[in-house]
Amino acid sequence: DNNRGERALRGVCVSRKNWNFTGSENGGHALAILLTLLETCKQNGVNPRHYLIDVLERIQDHPANRLQELLPYHWAPLAQSCGEHASTE
Protein backbone atom coordinates (compact mmCIF):
# COMPACT_ATOMS: atom_id res chain seq x y z
CA ASP A 1 0.00 0.00 0.00
CA ASN A 2 1.58 3.26 -1.08
CA ASN A 3 -1.31 5.69 -0.55
CA ARG A 4 0.84 8.05 1.48
CA GLY A 5 3.41 8.31 -1.31
CA GLU A 6 0.74 8.80 -3.95
CA ARG A 7 -0.95 11.55 -1.92
CA ALA A 8 2.38 13.35 -1.55
CA LEU A 9 2.89 13.32 -5.32
CA ARG A 10 -0.66 14.31 -6.20
CA GLY A 11 0.11 18.03 -6.06
CA VAL A 12 3.06 17.53 -8.38
CA CYS A 13 0.93 15.71 -10.95
CA VAL A 14 -1.94 18.19 -10.77
CA SER A 15 0.45 21.14 -11.26
CA ARG A 16 2.48 19.54 -14.04
CA LYS A 17 1.12 21.74 -16.87
CA ASN A 18 1.67 24.90 -14.81
CA TRP A 19 5.37 24.11 -14.65
CA ASN A 20 5.67 24.93 -18.35
CA PHE A 21 5.47 28.57 -17.27
CA THR A 22 8.28 28.68 -14.70
CA GLY A 23 10.19 30.97 -17.07
CA SER A 24 13.47 29.12 -17.29
CA GLU A 25 15.35 26.05 -16.16
CA ASN A 26 16.55 27.98 -13.11
CA GLY A 27 12.93 28.84 -12.30
CA GLY A 28 12.07 25.15 -12.44
CA HIS A 29 14.91 24.31 -10.05
CA ALA A 30 13.77 27.04 -7.63
CA LEU A 31 10.21 25.73 -7.78
CA ALA A 32 11.40 22.17 -7.09
CA ILE A 33 13.33 23.34 -4.02
CA LEU A 34 10.35 25.31 -2.71
CA LEU A 35 7.95 22.39 -3.20
CA THR A 36 10.40 20.04 -1.49
CA LEU A 37 10.58 22.34 1.54
CA LEU A 38 6.79 22.67 1.70
CA GLU A 39 6.22 18.91 1.51
CA THR A 40 8.90 18.31 4.15
CA CYS A 41 7.11 20.80 6.41
CA LYS A 42 3.82 18.97 5.96
CA GLN A 43 5.36 15.57 6.68
CA ASN A 44 6.98 16.89 9.87
CA GLY A 45 3.85 18.62 11.19
CA VAL A 46 5.23 22.12 10.61
CA ASN A 47 2.97 24.91 9.35
CA PRO A 48 4.60 25.84 5.98
CA ARG A 49 3.53 29.50 6.21
CA HIS A 50 4.99 29.99 9.69
CA TYR A 51 8.13 28.11 8.67
CA LEU A 52 8.78 30.26 5.60
CA ILE A 53 8.11 33.54 7.42
CA ASP A 54 10.43 32.62 10.27
CA VAL A 55 13.24 31.21 8.13
CA LEU A 56 13.21 34.13 5.69
CA GLU A 57 13.48 36.56 8.61
CA ARG A 58 16.31 34.62 10.29
CA ILE A 59 18.43 33.29 7.44
CA GLN A 60 20.38 36.49 6.76
CA ASP A 61 21.95 36.50 10.24
CA HIS A 62 22.21 32.71 10.60
CA PRO A 63 25.72 31.18 10.38
CA ALA A 64 26.29 29.35 7.08
CA ASN A 65 27.81 26.33 8.84
CA ARG A 66 24.54 25.81 10.81
CA LEU A 67 21.97 26.01 8.00
CA GLN A 68 20.76 22.46 8.78
CA GLU A 69 19.11 23.93 11.90
CA LEU A 70 16.69 25.78 9.61
CA LEU A 71 15.52 22.68 7.75
CA PRO A 72 11.91 21.70 8.53
CA TYR A 73 12.81 18.58 10.52
CA HIS A 74 15.19 20.50 12.84
CA TRP A 75 13.43 23.87 12.85
CA ALA A 76 12.12 25.41 16.05
CA PRO A 77 10.30 28.76 15.86
CA LEU A 78 11.39 31.74 17.90
CA ALA A 79 9.21 32.45 20.94
CA GLN A 80 7.05 35.17 19.33
CA SER A 81 7.41 34.37 15.66
CA CYS A 82 4.77 34.59 12.92
CA GLY A 83 2.29 36.67 14.89
CA GLU A 84 1.81 33.98 17.50
CA HIS A 85 1.98 35.81 20.82
CA ALA A 86 1.46 34.24 24.19
CA SER A 87 -1.88 34.95 25.76
CA THR A 88 -1.86 37.59 28.49
CA GLU A 89 -4.98 36.27 30.19
XYZ file of C-alpha atoms in Angstrom:
89
model
C 0.000 0.000 0.000
C 1.579 3.265 -1.084
C -1.311 5.692 -0.554
C 0.845 8.052 1.484
C 3.410 8.310 -1.308
C 0.737 8.798 -3.955
C -0.953 11.553 -1.922
C 2.377 13.354 -1.547
C 2.894 13.316 -5.323
C -0.661 14.307 -6.201
C 0.115 18.033 -6.059
C 3.063 17.532 -8.382
C 0.927 15.711 -10.949
C -1.938 18.191 -10.772
C 0.446 21.143 -11.258
C 2.482 19.539 -14.045
C 1.116 21.743 -16.865
C 1.675 24.899 -14.806
C 5.370 24.111 -14.649
C 5.674 24.933 -18.345
C 5.470 28.566 -17.268
C 8.280 28.684 -14.703
C 10.188 30.973 -17.066
C 13.474 29.118 -17.292
C 15.345 26.046 -16.159
C 16.546 27.976 -13.107
C 12.933 28.844 -12.300
C 12.075 25.147 -12.443
C 14.906 24.309 -10.046
C 13.773 27.041 -7.629
C 10.205 25.731 -7.778
C 11.396 22.174 -7.094
C 13.330 23.341 -4.025
C 10.352 25.307 -2.711
C 7.951 22.394 -3.198
C 10.395 20.040 -1.490
C 10.580 22.343 1.537
C 6.793 22.668 1.702
C 6.218 18.909 1.511
C 8.900 18.306 4.149
C 7.109 20.798 6.410
C 3.819 18.967 5.957
C 5.358 15.567 6.680
C 6.985 16.895 9.868
C 3.853 18.620 11.188
C 5.233 22.123 10.605
C 2.967 24.911 9.349
C 4.597 25.839 5.983
C 3.535 29.495 6.212
C 4.990 29.989 9.688
C 8.131 28.108 8.668
C 8.783 30.262 5.597
C 8.107 33.542 7.417
C 10.426 32.615 10.273
C 13.238 31.211 8.134
C 13.213 34.126 5.687
C 13.485 36.564 8.608
C 16.314 34.620 10.292
C 18.430 33.289 7.438
C 20.384 36.486 6.760
C 21.952 36.496 10.237
C 22.209 32.709 10.599
C 25.719 31.178 10.379
C 26.288 29.354 7.080
C 27.806 26.332 8.842
C 24.536 25.807 10.813
C 21.965 26.006 8.004
C 20.764 22.463 8.780
C 19.111 23.934 11.902
C 16.687 25.775 9.611
C 15.516 22.679 7.747
C 11.906 21.704 8.531
C 12.812 18.578 10.520
C 15.195 20.498 12.844
C 13.431 23.874 12.848
C 12.116 25.414 16.046
C 10.304 28.764 15.855
C 11.385 31.741 17.897
C 9.209 32.448 20.941
C 7.054 35.173 19.334
C 7.407 34.375 15.658
C 4.771 34.586 12.922
C 2.290 36.669 14.887
C 1.806 33.977 17.504
C 1.976 35.806 20.820
C 1.457 34.238 24.190
C -1.878 34.951 25.758
C -1.859 37.592 28.490
C -4.977 36.267 30.189
